[in-house]
Coordinates of C-alpha atoms and ligand atoms in Angstrom, one line a residue:
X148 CA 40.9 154.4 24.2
X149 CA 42.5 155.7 20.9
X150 CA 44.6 158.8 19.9
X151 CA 41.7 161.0 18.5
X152 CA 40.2 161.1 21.7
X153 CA 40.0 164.2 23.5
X154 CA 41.2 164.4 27.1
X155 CA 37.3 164.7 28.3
X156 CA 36.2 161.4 26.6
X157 CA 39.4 160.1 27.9
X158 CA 38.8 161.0 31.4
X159 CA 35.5 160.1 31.4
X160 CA 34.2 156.8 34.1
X161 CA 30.7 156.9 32.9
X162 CA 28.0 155.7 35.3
X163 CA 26.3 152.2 35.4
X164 CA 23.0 151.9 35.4
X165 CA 20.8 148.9 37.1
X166 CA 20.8 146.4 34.8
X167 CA 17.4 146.4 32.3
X168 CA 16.4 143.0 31.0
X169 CA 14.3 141.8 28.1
X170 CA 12.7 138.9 30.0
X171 CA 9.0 139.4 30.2
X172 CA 8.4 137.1 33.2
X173 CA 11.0 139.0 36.1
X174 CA 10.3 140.4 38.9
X175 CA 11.6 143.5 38.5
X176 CA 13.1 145.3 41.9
X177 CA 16.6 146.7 40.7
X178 CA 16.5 150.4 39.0
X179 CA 13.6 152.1 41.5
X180 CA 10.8 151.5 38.5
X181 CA 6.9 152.0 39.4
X182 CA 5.0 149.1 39.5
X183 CA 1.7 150.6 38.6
X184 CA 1.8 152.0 34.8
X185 CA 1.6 155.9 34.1
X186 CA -2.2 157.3 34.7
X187 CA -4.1 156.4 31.5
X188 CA -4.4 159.6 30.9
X189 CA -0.7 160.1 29.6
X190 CA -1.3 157.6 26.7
X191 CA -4.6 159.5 25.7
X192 CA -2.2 162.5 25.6
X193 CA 0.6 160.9 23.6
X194 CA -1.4 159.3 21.3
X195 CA -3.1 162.6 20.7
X196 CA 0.2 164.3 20.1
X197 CA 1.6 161.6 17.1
X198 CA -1.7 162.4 15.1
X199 CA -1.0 166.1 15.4
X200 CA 2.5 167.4 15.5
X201 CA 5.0 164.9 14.9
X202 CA 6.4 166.7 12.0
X203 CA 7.0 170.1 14.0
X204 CA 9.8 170.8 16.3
X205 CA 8.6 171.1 20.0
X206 CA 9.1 174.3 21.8
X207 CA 12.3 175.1 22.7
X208 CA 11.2 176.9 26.0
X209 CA 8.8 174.1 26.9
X210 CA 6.0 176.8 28.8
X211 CA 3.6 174.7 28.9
X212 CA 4.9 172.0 30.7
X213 CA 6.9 174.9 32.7
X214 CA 3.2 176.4 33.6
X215 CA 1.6 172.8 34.2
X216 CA 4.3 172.3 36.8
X217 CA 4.7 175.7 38.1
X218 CA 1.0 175.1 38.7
X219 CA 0.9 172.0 40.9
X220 CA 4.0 173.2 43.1
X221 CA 2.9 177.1 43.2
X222 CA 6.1 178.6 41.6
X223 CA 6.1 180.8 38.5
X224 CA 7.3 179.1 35.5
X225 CA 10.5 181.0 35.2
X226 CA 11.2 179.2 38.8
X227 CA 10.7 175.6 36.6
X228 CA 13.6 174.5 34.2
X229 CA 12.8 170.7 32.2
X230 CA 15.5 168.1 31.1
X231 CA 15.8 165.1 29.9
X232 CA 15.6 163.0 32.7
X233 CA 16.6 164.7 35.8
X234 CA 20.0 162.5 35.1
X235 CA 20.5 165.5 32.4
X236 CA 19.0 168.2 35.0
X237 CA 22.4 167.3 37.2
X238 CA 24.3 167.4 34.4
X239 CA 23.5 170.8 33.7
X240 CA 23.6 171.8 37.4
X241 CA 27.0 171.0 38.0
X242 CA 28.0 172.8 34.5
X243 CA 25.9 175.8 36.0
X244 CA 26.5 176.3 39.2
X245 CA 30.3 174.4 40.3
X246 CA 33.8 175.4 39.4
X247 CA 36.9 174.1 38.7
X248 CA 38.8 174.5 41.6
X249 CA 36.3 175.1 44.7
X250 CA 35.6 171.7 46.5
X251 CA 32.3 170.6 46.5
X252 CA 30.4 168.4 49.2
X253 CA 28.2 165.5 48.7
X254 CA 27.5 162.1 50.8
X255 CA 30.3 159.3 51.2
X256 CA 26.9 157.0 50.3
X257 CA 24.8 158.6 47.9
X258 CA 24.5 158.9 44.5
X259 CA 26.9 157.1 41.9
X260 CA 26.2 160.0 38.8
X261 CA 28.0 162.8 41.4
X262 CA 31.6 161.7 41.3
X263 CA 31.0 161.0 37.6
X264 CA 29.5 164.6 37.0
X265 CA 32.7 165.9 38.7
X266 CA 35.2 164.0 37.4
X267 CA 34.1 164.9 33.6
X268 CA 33.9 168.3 34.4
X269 CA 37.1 169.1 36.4
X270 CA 35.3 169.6 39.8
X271 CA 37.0 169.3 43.2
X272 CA 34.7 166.9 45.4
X273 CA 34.8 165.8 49.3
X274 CA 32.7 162.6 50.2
X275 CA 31.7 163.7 53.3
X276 CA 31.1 160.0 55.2
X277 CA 27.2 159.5 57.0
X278 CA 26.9 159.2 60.8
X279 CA 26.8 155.7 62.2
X280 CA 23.0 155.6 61.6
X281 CA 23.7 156.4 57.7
X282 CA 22.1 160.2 58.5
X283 CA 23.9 163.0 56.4
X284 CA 26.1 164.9 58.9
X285 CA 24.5 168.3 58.7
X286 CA 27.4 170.5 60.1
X287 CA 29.8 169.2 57.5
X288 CA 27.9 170.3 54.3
X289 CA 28.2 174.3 56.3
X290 CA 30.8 175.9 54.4
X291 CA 31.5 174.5 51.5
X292 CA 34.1 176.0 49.2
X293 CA 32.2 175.5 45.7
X294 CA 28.4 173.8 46.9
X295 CA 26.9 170.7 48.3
X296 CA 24.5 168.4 46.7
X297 CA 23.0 165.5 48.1
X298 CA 19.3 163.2 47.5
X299 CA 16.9 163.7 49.4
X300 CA 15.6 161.0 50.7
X301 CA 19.2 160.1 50.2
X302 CA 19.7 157.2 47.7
X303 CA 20.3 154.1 48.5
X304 CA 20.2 154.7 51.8
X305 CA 16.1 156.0 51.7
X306 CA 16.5 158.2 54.5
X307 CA 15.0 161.3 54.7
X308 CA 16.5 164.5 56.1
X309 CA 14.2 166.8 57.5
X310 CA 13.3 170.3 56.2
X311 CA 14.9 172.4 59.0
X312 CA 18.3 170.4 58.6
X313 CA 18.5 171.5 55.0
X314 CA 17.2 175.0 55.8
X315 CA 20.6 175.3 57.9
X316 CA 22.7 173.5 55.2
X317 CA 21.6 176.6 53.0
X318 CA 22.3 179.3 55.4
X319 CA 25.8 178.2 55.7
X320 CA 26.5 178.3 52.2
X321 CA 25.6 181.9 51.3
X322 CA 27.7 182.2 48.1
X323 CA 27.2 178.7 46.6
X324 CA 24.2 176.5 45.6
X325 CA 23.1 174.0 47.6
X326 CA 21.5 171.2 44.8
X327 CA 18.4 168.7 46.5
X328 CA 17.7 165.6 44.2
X329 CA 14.3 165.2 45.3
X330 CA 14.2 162.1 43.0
X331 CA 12.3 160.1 45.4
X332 CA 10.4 162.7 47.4
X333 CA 7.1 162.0 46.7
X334 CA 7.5 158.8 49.1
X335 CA 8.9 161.1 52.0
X336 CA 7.0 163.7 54.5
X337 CA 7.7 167.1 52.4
X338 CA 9.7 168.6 49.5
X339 CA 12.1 171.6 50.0
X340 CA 10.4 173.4 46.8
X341 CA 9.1 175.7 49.7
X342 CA 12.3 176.6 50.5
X343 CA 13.2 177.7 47.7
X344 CA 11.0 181.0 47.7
X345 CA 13.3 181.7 50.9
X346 CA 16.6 180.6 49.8
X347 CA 17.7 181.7 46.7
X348 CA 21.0 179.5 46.7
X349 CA 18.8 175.9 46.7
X350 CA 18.1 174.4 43.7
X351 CA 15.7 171.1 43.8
X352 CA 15.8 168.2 41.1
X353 CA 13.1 166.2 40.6
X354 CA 12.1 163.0 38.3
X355 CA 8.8 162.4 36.4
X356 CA 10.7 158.6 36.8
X357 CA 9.7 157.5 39.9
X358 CA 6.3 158.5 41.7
X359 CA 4.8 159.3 38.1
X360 CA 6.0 156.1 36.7
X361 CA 7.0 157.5 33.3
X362 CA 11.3 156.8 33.7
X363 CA 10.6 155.4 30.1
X364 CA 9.6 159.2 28.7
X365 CA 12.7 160.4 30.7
X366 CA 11.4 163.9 31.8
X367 CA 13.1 165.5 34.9
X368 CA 12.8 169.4 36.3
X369 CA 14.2 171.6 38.3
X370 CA 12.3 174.3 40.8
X371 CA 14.4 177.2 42.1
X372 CA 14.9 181.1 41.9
X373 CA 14.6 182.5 38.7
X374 CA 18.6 183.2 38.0
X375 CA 19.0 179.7 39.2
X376 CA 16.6 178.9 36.1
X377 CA 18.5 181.4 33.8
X378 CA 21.6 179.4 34.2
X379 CA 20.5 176.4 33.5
X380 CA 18.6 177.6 30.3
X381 CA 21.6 179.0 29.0
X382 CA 23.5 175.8 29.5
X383 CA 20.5 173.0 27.6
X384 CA 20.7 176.1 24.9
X385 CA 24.1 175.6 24.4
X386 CA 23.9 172.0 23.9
X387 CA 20.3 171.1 22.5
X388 CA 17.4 173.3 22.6
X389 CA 15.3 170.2 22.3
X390 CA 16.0 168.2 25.0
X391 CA 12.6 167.1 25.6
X392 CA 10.5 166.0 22.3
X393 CA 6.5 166.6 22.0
X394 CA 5.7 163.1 23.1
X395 CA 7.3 163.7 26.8
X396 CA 5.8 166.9 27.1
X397 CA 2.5 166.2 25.7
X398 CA 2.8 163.0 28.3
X399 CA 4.3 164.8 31.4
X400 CA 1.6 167.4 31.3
X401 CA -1.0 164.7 31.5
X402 CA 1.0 163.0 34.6
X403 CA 0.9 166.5 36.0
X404 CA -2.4 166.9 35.8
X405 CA -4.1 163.6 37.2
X406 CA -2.9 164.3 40.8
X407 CA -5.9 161.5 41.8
X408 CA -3.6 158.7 40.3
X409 CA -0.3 160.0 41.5
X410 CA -1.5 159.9 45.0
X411 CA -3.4 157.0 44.9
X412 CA -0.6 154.9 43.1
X413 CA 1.9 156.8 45.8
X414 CA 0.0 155.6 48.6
X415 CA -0.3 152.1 47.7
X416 CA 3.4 152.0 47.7
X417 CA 4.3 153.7 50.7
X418 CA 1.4 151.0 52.1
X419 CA 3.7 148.2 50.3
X420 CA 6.7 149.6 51.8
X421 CA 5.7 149.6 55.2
X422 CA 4.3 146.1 55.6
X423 CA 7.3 144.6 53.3
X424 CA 9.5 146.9 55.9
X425 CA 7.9 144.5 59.1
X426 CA 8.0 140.9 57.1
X427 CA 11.7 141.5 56.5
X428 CA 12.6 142.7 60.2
X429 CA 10.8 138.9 61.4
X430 CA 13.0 137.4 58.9
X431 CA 16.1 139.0 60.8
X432 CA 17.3 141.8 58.2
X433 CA 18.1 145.0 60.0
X434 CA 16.0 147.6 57.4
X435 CA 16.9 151.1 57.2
X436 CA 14.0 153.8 58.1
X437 CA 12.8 154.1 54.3
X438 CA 11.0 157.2 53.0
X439 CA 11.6 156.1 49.3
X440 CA 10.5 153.5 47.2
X441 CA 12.9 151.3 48.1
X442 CA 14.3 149.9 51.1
X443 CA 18.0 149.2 51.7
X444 CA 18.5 146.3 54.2
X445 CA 21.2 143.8 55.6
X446 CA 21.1 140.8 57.4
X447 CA 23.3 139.4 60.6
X448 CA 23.5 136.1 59.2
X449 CA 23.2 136.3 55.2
X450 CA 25.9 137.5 53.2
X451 CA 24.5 140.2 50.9
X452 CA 26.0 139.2 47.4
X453 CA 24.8 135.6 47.5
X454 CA 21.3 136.8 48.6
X455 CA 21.4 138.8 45.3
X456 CA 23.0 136.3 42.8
X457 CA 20.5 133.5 44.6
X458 CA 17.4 135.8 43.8
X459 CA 18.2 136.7 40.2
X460 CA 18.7 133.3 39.5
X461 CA 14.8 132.8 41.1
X462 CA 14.3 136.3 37.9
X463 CA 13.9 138.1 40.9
X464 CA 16.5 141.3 40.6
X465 CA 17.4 143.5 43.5
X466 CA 20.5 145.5 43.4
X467 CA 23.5 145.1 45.2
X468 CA 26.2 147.5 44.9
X469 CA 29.0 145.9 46.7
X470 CA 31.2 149.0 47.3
X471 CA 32.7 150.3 50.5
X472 CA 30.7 150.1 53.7
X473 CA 27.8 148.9 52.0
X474 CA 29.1 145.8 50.9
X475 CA 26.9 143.6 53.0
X476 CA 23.3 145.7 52.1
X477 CA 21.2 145.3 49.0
X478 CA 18.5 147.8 47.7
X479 CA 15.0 146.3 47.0
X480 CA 12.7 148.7 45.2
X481 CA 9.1 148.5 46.1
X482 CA 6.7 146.7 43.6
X483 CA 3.2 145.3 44.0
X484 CA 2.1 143.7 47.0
X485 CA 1.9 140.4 45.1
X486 CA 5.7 140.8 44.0
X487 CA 6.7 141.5 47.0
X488 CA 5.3 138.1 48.5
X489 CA 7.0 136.5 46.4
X490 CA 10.4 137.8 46.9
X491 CA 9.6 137.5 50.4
X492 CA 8.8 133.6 50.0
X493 CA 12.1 132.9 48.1
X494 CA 14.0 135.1 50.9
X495 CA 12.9 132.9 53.3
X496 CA 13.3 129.8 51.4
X497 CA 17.2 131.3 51.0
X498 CA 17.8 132.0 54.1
X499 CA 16.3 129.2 56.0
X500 CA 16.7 126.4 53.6
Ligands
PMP174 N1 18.7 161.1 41.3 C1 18.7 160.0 42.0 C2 19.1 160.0 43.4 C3 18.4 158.8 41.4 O1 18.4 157.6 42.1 C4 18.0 158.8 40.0 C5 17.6 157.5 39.3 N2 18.7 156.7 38.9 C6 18.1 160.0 39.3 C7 18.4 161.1 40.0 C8 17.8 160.1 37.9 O2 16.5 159.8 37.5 P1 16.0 160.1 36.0 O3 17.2 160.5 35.1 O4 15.3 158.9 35.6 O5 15.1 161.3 36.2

């Protein structure tokens, strides 16, 4: 802190990533990654891109990536807005859409950027605490003075919350924006882009990070009505109107594109997730119903942080948050089926030594 800072930077309690490490030879299960690589495809693309147009500016209103992605989900690219990372989507969400003064709603267990996003910005917020189950309370998002935003499958949680139940969340909030961070959809039954052609007050968020494996390009979007879109445009252009350079977009398009990798690669995880979801039940742990790519567990008899600190010291990272009423749960993120024997061997090995 010093005396030339202005009251924002002063007030600022940025976020904390998972930790990223430069050993070669971890087993990587913290920050949500893909284990598979990106489709082959998006290197071709890059690599293309560098011999061509390094030297030119990209374009600022990003159409062809809008159109590539308007394509796959059937929307209109003036329904699709691009950031940096959907991390910078939310950003400009809350500057767009929530106000100073009019409490917003989000999850007492959900996303750590939210209260951060608020807090910079001046907004009013209500942590609105999960049922016993760790299911979103639909009732208590109606009416919200100034929006609601929430993950969807909710994060860390992994549960999912079904169409219809965000289809009433938006009907009770007529005159503010109800904000879906789809990051981790493509692991879960449907995405609410469809509601979006009804519902002109729901905005969804989602990540080229986690089912396209590319969080290293950092390319996120957002898919909503076309004066949803507007907003958000006139915020990126009042900060940078180059958010994303020609390598991400170049890349991105290519992810787009190869939908028989990104299904393929999303299936084998799901797979993964289900059969590392029944070996950690017979070893006791009581595992949320995932529909992510990550699983958030907790055991009767093992305390939570020492499970953690045990496996990194194995390189084996998982993430344990250890804040209130999750303080006994860890978060394992989905990776190959050969990583995930392994962390199941040292589990067992820890908690039956
Ligand atoms: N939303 C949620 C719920 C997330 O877990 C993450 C990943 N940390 C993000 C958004 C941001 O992802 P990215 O900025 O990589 O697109």
């Amino acid at each position: 802190m010093s005396k030339y800072w202005s009251s924002m930077a002063k007030r600022a309690k940025p976020y904390i990533p998972g930790e990223q490490v430069n050993k070669t030879n971890i087993i990587k299960l913290n920050t949500n990654e893909n284990p598979y690589g990106p489709s082959p495809k998006v290197a071709e693309a890059i690599k293309a891109e560098i011999g061509n147009n390094l030297r030119l500016y990209p374009s600022p209103t990003m159409d062809t990536l809008r159109e590539s992605i308007g394509q796959y989900y059937d929307v209109q690219k003036e329904n699709v807005f691009i950031g940096n990372g959907s991390d910078e989507v939310l950003a400009f969400s809350f500057m767009a859409f929530f106000e100073p003064g009019k409490k917003i709603l989000f999850p007492n267990i959900s996303y750590s950027f939210y209260p951060v996003y608020a807090n910079i910005y001046h907004i009013d917020y209500e942590e609105v605490p999960l049922l016993g189950d760790f299911t979103i309370d639909v009732e208590k998002f109606f009416d919200s003075e100034g929006g609601v935003i929430f993950p969807n499958p909710n994060a860390p949680t992994s549960i999912y919350l079904p169409l219809e139940q965000i289809e009433k969340i938006a009907q009770h909030n007529p005159n503010s924006v109800v904000i879906v961070d789809e990051a981790y959809v493509d692991f879960a039954e449907a995405s609410a882009i469809s509601l979006t052609k009804k519902y002109n007050n729901i905005l969804v968020i989602q990540t080229m990070s986690k089912s396209r494996s590319l969080a290293g390009l950092r390319v996120g979007f957002a898919i909503g009505h076309e004066t949803l879109i507007e907003a958000l445009i006139r915020m990126k252009d009042s900060f940078n109107s180059y958010p994303v350079d020609r390598l991400a977009m170049a890349g991105a398009i290519a992810a787009i594109e190869d939908e028989a990798y990104f299904e393929e690669t999303t299936k084998q995880i799901i797979a993964t997730r289900e059969k590392t979801t029944e070996e950690l039940q017979s070893l006791g742990f009581h595992v949320l119903p995932s529909s992510a790519n990550f699983v958030f567990v907790t055991h009767p008899n093992v305390d939570a942080k020492m499970l953690y600190e045990t496996l990194r010291e194995e390189d084996i990272l998982i993430r344990y948050f250890g804040t209130t009423f999750i303080q006994q749960y860890v978060r394992i993120t989905i990776g190959t089926d050969e990583e995930m024997a392994t962390l199941l061997g040292a589990i067992k090995r820890i908690i039956r030594p």
